[in-house]
PDB file of C-alpha atoms in Angstrom:
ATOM      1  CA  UNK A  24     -35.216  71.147   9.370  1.00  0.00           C
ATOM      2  CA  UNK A  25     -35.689  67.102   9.489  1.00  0.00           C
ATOM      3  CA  UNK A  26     -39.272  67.881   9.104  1.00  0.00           C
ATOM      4  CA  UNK A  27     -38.855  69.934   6.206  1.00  0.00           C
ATOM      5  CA  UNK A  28     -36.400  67.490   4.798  1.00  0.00           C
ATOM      6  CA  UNK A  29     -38.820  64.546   5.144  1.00  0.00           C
ATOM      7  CA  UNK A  30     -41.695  66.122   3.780  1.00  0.00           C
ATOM      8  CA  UNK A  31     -39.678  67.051   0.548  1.00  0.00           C
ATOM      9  CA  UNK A  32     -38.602  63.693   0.270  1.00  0.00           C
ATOM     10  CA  UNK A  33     -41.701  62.089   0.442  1.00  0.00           C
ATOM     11  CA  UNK A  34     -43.538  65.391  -2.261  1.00  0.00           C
ATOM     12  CA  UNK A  35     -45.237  66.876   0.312  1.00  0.00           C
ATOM     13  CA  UNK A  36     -45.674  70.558   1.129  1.00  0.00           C
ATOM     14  CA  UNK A  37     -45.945  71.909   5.126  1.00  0.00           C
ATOM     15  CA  UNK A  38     -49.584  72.243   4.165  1.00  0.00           C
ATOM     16  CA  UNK A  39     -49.650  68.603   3.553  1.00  0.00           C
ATOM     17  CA  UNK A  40     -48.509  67.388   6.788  1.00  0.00           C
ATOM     18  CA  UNK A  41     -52.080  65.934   7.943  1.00  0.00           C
ATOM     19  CA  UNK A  42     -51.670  63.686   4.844  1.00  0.00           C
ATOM     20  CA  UNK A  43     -48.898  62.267   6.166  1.00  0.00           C
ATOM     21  CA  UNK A  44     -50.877  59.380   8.046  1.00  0.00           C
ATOM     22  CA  UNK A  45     -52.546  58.425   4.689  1.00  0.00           C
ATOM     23  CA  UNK A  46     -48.522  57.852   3.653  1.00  0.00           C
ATOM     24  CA  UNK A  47     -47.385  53.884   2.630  1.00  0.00           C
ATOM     25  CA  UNK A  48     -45.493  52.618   5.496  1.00  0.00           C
ATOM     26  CA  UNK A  49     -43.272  51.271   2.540  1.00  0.00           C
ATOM     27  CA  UNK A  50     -42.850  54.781   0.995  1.00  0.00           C
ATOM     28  CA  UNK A  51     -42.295  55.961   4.657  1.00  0.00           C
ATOM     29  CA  UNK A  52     -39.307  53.513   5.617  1.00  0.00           C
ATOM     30  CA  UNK A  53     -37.607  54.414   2.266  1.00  0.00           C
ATOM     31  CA  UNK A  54     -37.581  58.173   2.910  1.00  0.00           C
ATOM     32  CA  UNK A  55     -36.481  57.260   6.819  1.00  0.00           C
ATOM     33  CA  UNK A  56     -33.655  55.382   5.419  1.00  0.00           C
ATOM     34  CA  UNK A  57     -32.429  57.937   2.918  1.00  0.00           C
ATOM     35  CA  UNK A  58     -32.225  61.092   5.111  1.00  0.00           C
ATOM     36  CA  UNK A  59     -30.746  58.480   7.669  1.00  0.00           C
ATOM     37  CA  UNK A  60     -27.647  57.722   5.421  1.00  0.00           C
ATOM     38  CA  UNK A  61     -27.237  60.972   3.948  1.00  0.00           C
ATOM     39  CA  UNK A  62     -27.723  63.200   7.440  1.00  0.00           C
ATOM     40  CA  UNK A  63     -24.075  62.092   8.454  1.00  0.00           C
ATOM     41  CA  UNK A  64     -22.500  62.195   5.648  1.00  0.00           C
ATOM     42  CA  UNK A  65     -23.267  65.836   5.537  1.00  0.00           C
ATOM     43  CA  UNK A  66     -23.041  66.843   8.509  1.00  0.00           C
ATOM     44  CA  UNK A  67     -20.073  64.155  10.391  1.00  0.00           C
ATOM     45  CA  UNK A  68     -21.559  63.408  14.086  1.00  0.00           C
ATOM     46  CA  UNK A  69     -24.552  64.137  13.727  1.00  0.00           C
ATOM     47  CA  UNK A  70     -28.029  61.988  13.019  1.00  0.00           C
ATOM     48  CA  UNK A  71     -31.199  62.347  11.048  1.00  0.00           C
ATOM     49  CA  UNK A  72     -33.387  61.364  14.048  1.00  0.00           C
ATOM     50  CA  UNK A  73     -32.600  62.070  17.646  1.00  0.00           C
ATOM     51  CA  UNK A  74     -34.203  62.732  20.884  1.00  0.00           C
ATOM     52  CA  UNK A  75     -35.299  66.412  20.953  1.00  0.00           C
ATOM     53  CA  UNK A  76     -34.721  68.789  23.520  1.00  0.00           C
ATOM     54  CA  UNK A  77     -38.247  70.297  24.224  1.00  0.00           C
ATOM     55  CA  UNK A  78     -38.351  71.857  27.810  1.00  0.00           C
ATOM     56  CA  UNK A  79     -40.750  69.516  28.925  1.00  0.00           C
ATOM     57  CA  UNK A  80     -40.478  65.334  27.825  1.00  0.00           C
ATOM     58  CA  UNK A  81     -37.017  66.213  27.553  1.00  0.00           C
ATOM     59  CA  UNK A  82     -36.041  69.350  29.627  1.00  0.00           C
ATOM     60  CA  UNK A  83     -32.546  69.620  29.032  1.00  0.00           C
ATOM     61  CA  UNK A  84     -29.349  67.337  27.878  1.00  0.00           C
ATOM     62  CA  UNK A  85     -28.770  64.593  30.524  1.00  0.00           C
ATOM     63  CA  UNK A  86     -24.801  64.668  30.472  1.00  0.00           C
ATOM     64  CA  UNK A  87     -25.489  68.623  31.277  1.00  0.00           C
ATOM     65  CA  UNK A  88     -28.317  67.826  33.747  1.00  0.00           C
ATOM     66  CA  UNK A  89     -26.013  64.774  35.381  1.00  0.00           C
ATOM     67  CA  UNK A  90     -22.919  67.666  35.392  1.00  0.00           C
ATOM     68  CA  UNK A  91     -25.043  69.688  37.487  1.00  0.00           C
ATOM     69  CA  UNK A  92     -25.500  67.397  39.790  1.00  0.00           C
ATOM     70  CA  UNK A  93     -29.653  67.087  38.802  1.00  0.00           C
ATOM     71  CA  UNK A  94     -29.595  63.474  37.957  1.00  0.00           C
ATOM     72  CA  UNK A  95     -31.947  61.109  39.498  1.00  0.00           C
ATOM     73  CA  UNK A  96     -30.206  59.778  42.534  1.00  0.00           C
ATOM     74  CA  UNK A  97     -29.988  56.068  41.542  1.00  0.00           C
ATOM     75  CA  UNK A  98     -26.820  54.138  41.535  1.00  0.00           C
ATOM     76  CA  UNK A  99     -25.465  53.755  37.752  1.00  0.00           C
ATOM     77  CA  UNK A 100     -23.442  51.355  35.739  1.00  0.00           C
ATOM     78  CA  UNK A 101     -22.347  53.166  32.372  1.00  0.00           C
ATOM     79  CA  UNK A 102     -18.741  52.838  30.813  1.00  0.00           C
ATOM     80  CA  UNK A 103     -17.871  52.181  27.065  1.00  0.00           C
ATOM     81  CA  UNK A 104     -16.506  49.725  24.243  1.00  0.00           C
ATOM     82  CA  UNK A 105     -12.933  49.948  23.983  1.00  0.00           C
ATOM     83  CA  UNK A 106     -12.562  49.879  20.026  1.00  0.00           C
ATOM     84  CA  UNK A 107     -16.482  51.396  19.887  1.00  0.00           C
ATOM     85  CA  UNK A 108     -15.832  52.850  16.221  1.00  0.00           C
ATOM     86  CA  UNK A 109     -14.169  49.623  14.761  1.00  0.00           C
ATOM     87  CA  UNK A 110     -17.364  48.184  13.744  1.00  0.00           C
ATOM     88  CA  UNK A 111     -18.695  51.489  11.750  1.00  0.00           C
ATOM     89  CA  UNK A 112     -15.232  50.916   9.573  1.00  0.00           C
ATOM     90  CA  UNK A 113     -15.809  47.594   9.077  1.00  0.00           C
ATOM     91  CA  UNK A 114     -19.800  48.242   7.647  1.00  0.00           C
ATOM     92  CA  UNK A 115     -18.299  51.868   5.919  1.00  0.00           C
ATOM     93  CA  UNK A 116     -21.017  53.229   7.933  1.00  0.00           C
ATOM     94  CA  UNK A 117     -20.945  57.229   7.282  1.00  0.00           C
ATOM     95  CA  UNK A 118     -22.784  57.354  11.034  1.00  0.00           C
ATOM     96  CA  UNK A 119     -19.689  57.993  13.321  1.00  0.00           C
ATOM     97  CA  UNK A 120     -16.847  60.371  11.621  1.00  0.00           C
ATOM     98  CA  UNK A 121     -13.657  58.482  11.635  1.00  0.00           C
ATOM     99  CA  UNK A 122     -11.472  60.218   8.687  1.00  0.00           C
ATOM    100  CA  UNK A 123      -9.874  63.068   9.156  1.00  0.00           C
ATOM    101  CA  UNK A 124     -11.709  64.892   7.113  1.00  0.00           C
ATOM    102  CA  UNK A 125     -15.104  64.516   8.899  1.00  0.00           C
ATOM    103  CA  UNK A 126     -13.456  64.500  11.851  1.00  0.00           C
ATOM    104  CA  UNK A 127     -12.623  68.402  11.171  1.00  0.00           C
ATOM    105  CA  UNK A 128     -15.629  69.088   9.313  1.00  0.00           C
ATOM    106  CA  UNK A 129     -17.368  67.782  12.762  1.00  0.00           C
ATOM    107  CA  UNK A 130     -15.244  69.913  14.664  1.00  0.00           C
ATOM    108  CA  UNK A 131     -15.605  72.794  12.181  1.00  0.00           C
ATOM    109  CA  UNK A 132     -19.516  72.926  12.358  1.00  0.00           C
ATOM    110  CA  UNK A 133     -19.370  72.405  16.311  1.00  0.00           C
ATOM    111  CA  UNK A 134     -16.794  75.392  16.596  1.00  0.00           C
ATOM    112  CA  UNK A 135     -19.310  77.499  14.447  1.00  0.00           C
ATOM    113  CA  UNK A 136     -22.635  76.614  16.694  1.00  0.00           C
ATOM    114  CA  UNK A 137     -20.930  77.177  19.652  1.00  0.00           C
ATOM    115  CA  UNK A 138     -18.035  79.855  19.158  1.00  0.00           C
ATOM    116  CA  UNK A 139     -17.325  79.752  23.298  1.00  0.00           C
ATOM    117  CA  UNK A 140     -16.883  76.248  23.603  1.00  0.00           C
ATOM    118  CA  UNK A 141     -13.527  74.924  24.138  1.00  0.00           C
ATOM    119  CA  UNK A 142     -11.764  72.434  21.601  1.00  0.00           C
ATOM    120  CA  UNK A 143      -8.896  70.760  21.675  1.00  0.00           C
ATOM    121  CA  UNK A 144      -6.792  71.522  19.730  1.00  0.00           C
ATOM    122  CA  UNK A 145      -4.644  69.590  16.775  1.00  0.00           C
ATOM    123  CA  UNK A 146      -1.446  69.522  19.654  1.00  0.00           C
ATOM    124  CA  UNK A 147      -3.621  68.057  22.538  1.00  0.00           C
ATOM    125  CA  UNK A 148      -4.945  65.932  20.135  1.00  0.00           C
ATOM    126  CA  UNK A 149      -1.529  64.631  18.990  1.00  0.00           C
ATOM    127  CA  UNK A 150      -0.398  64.081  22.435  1.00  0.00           C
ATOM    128  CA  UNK A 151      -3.261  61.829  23.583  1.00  0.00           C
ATOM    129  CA  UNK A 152      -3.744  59.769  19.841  1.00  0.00           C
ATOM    130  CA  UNK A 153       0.125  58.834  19.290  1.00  0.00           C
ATOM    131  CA  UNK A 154      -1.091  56.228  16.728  1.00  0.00           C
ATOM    132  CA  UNK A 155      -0.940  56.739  13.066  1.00  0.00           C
ATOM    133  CA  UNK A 156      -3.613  56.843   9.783  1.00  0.00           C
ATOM    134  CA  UNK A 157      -6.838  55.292  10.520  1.00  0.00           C
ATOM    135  CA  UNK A 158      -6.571  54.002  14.298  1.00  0.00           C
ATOM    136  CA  UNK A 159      -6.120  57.781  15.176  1.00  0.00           C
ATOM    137  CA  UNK A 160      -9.507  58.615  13.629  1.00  0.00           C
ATOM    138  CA  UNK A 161     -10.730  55.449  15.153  1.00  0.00           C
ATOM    139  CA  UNK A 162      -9.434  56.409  18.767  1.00  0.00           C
ATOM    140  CA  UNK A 163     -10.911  60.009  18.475  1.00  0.00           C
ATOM    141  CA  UNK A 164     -13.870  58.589  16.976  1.00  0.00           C
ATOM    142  CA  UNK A 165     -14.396  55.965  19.782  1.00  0.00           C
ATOM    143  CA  UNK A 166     -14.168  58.978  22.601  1.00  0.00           C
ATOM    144  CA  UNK A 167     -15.649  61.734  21.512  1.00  0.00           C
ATOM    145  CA  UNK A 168     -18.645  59.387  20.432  1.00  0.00           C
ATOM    146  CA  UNK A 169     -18.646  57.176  23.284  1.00  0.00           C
ATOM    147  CA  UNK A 170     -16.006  56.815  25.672  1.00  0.00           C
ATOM    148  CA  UNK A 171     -15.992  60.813  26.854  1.00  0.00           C
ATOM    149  CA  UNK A 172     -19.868  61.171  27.114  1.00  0.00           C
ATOM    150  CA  UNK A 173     -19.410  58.216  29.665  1.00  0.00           C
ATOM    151  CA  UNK A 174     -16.861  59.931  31.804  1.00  0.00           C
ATOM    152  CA  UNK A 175     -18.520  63.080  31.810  1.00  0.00           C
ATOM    153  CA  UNK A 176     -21.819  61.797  33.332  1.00  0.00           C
ATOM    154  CA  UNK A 177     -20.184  59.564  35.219  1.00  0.00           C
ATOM    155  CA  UNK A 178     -18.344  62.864  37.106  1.00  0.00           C
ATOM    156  CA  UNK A 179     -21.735  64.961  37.196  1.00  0.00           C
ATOM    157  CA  UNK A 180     -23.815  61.464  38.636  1.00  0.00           C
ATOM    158  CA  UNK A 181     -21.205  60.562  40.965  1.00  0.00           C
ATOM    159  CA  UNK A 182     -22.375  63.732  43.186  1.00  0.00           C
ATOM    160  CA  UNK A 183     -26.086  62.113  43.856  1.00  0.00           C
ATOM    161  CA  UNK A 184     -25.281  58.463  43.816  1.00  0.00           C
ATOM    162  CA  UNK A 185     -22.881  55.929  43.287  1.00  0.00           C
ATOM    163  CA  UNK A 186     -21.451  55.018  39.853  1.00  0.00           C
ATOM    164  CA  UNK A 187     -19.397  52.402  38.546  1.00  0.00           C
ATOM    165  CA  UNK A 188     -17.139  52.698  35.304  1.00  0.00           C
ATOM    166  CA  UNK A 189     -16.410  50.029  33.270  1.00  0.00           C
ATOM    167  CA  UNK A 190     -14.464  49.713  29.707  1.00  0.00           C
ATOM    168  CA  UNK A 191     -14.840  46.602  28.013  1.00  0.00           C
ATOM    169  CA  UNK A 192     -11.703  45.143  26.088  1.00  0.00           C
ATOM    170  CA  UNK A 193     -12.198  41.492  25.296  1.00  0.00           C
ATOM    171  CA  UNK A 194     -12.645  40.810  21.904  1.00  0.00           C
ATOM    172  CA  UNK A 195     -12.738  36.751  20.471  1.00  0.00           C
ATOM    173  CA  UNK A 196      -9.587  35.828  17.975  1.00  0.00           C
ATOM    174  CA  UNK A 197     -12.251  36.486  15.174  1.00  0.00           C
ATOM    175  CA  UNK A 198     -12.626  39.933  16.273  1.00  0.00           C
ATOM    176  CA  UNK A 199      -9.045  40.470  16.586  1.00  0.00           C
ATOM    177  CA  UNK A 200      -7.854  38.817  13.236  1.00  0.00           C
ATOM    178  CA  UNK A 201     -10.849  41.174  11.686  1.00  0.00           C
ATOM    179  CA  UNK A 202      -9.314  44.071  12.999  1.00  0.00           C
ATOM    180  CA  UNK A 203     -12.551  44.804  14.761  1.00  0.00           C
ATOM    181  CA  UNK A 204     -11.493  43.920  19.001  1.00  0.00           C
ATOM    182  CA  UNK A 205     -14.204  45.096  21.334  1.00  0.00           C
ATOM    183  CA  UNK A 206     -16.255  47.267  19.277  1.00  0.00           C
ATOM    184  CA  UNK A 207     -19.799  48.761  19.520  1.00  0.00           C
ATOM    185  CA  UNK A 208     -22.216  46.467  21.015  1.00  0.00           C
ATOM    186  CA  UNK A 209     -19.905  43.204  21.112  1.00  0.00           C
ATOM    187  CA  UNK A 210     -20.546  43.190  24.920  1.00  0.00           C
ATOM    188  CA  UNK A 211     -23.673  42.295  24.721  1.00  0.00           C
ATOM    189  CA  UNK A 212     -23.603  38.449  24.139  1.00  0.00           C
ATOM    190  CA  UNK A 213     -21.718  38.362  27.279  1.00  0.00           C
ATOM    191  CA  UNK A 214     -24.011  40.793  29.322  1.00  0.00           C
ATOM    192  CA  UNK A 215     -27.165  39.145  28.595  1.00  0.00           C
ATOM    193  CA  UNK A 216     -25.241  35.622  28.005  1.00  0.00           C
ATOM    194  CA  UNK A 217     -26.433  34.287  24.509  1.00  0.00           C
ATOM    195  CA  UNK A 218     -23.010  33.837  23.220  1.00  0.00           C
ATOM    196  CA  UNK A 219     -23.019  31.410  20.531  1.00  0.00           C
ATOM    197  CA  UNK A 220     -26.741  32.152  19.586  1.00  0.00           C
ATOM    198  CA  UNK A 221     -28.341  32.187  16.258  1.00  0.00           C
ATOM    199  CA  UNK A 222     -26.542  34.687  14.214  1.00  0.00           C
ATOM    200  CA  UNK A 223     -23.796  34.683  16.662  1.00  0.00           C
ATOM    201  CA  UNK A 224     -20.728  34.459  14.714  1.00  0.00           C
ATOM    202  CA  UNK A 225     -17.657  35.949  17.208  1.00  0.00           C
ATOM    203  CA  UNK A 226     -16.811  32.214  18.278  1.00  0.00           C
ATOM    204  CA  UNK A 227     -16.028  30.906  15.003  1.00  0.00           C
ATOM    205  CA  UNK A 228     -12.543  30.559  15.462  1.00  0.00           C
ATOM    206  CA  UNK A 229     -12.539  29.250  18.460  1.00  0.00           C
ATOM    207  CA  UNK A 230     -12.005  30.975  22.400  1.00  0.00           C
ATOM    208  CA  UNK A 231     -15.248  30.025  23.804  1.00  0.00           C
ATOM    209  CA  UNK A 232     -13.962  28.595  26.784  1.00  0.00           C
ATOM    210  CA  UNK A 233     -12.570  32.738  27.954  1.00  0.00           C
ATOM    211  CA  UNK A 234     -15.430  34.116  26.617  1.00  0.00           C
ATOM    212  CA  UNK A 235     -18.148  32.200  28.469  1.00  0.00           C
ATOM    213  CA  UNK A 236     -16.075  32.993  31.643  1.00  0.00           C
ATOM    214  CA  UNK A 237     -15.914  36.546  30.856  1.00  0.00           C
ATOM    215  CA  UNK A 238     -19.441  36.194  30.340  1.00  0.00           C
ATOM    216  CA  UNK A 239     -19.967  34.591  33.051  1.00  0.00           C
ATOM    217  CA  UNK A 240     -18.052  37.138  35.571  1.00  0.00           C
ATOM    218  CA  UNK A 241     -20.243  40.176  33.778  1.00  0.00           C
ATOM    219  CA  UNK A 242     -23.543  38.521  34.235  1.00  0.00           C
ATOM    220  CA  UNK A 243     -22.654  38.036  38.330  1.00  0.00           C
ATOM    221  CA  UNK A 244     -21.905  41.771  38.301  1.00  0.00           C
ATOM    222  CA  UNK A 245     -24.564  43.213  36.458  1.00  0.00           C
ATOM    223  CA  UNK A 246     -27.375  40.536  38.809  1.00  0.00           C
ATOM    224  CA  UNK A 247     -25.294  41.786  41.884  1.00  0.00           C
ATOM    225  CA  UNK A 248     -26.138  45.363  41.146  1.00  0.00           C
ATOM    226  CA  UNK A 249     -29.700  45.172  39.728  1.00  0.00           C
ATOM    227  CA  UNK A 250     -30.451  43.543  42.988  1.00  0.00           C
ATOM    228  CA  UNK A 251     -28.439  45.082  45.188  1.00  0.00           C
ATOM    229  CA  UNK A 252     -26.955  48.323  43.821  1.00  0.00           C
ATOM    230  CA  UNK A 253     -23.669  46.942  44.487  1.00  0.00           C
ATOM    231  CA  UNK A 254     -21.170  45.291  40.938  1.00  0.00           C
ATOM    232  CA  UNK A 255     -20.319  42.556  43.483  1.00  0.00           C
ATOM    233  CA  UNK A 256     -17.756  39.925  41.506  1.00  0.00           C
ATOM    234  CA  UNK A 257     -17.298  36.254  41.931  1.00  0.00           C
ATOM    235  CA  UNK A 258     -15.291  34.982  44.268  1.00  0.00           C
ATOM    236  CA  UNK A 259     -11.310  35.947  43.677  1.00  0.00           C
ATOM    237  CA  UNK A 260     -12.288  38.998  41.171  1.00  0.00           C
ATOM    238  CA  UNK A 261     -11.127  42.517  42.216  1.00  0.00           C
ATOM    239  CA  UNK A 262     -13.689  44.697  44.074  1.00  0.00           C
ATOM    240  CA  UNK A 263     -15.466  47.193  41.819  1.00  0.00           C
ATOM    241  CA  UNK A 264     -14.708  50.633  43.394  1.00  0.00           C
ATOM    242  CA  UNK A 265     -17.749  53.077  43.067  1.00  0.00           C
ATOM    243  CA  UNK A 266     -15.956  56.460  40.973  1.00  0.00           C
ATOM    244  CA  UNK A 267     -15.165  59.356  42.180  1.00  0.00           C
ATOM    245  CA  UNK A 268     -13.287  62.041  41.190  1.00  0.00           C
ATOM    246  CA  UNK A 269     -10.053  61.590  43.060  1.00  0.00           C
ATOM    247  CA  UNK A 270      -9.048  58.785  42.332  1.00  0.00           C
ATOM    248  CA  UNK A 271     -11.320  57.794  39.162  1.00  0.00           C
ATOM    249  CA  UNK A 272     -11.339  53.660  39.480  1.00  0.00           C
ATOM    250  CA  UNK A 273     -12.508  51.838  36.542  1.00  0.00           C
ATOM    251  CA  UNK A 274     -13.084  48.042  36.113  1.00  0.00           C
ATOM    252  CA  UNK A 275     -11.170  46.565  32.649  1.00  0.00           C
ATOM    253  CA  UNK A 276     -12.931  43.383  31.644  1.00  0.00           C
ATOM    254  CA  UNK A 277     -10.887  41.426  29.025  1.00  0.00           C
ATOM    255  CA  UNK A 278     -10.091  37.623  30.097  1.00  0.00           C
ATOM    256  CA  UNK A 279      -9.454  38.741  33.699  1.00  0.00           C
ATOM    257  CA  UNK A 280     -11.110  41.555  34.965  1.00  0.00           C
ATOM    258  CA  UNK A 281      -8.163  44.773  36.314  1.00  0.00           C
ATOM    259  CA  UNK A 282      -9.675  47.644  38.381  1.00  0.00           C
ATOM    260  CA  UNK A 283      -7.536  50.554  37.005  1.00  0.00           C
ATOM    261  CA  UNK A 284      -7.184  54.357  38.412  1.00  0.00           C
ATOM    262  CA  UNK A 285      -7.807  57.057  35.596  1.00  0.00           C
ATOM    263  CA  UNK A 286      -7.388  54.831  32.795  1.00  0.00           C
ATOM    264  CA  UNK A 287      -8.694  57.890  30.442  1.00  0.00           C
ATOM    265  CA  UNK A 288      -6.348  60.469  32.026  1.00  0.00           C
ATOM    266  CA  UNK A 289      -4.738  61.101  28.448  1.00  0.00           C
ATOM    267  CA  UNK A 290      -7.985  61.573  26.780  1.00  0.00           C
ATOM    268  CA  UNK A 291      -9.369  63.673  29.652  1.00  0.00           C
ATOM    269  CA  UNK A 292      -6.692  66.153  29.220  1.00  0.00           C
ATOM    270  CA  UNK A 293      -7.236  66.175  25.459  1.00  0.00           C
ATOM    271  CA  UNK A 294     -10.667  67.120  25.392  1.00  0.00           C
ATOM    272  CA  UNK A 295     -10.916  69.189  28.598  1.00  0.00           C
ATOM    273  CA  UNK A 296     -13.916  69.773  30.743  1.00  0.00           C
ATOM    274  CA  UNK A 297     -16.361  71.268  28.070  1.00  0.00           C
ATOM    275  CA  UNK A 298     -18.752  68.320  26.937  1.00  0.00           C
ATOM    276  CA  UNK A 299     -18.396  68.156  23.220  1.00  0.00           C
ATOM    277  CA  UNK A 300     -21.988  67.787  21.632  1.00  0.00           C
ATOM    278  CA  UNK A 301     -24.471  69.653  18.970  1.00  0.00           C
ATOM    279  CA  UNK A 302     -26.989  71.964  20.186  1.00  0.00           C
TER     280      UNK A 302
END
């Protein structure tokens, strides 16, 4: 279909397709970009360009293939943002579905794809999102998108090899006074430690003194475990418990880092045991 699509957009027939390398990169970008805006805004949750399942570079979806227990047996470090949709409001970005209207018409076109699959529904929703207007379609956004895909491969990998969860929830006063907290990608800076680097912006109003610290706990963690396959913490800071399905620990990193037991229990119950995707 994206094939199709592109080849229209760019006046080109499926007989034409060898052409295609004689294209403008110019005239190619533009096309990219167009089908890239209007793909979600069509279809909420879904994007133009994705990996594709093909039996063989890609034999299957990894959150099913880490469910199974298939995974490659190396320990993991995945968790999610906190606020992860925050930052699509803020840029009106049509690429994660936040109003309630594409939030149904997501659910809508999942239901019809997959007519077995089990959705929550509106009451389970209700009970796990308590907030009102727009942070509701934020929450659901930030879950479904992010914060669920985590936890489910996290529970599949956690049968061949340890795995530690994580949600990040520090966010600079900036960040907070834009409404924005810990959203997609803010961890970064503080993972890789080039806070304050060109383009940089999140310390403008001041906290840098936390946020190198947080930084500076993360970066111990993440050396820790590349070397050693263990999230060992600086001296003082709570041990990071590997997950497992009793007891589900999760490390909270915000100014001082909390290691938390089934943090996403109300979210787990809303959305069940079915991953939510597209086929």
């Amino acid at each position: 279909v994206m094939a199709n699509a592109m080849l229209a957009e760019l006046g080109m027939s499926t007989g034409e397709v060898n052409q295609l390398r004689h294209v403008p990169v110019p005239k190619l970008i533009a096309a990219t970009k167009k089908l890239f805006d209007e793909v979600p805004v069509r279809n909420p949750g879904t994007l133009a360009f994705v990996p594709f399942v093909d039996g063989d570079i890609l034999p299957d979806y990894p959150v099913k293939v880490a469910r199974e227990g298939k995974s490659h047996p190396i320990p993991l470090i995945i968790g999610a943002n906190k606020q992860e949709a925050a930052l699509f409001k803020l840029m009106r970005s049509p690429l994660m579905p936040i109003t309630p209207k594409a939030i149904t018409s997501m659910f809508d076109q999942i239901a019809a794809e997959q007519p077995d699959l089990q959705l929550p529904t509106e009451e389970q929703l209700g009970a796990a999102y308590k907030m009102r207007g727009s942070a509701k379609g934020l929450s659901i956004a930030s879950d479904v998108g992010f914060r669920m895909p985590s936890v489910w491969l996290a529970e599949g990998h956690t049968s061949v090899a340890p795995v530690y969860l994580y949600r990040f929830d520090y966010a600079t006063p900036l960040l907070k006074l834009m409404l924005v907290g810990a959203a997609h990608a803010t961890e970064l800076g503080y993972v890789w430690g080039n806070l304050g680097g060109p383009g940089d912006h999140s310390l403008r109003l001041g906290g840098t003194k936390v946020a190198k610290a947080v930084s500076k706990r993360m970066r111990t963690r993440w050396v820790n475990f590349a070397a050693h396959a263990k999230p060992t913490g600086l001296e003082g800071e709570p041990e990071w418990l590997p997950y497992q399905l009793t007891d589900r620990p999760c490390l909270l990193i915000n100014n001082r880092d909390r290691l938390v037991y089934d943090v996403d229990e109300p979210a787990r119950m809303a959305w069940g045991d079915d991953v939510l995707n597209f086929r």
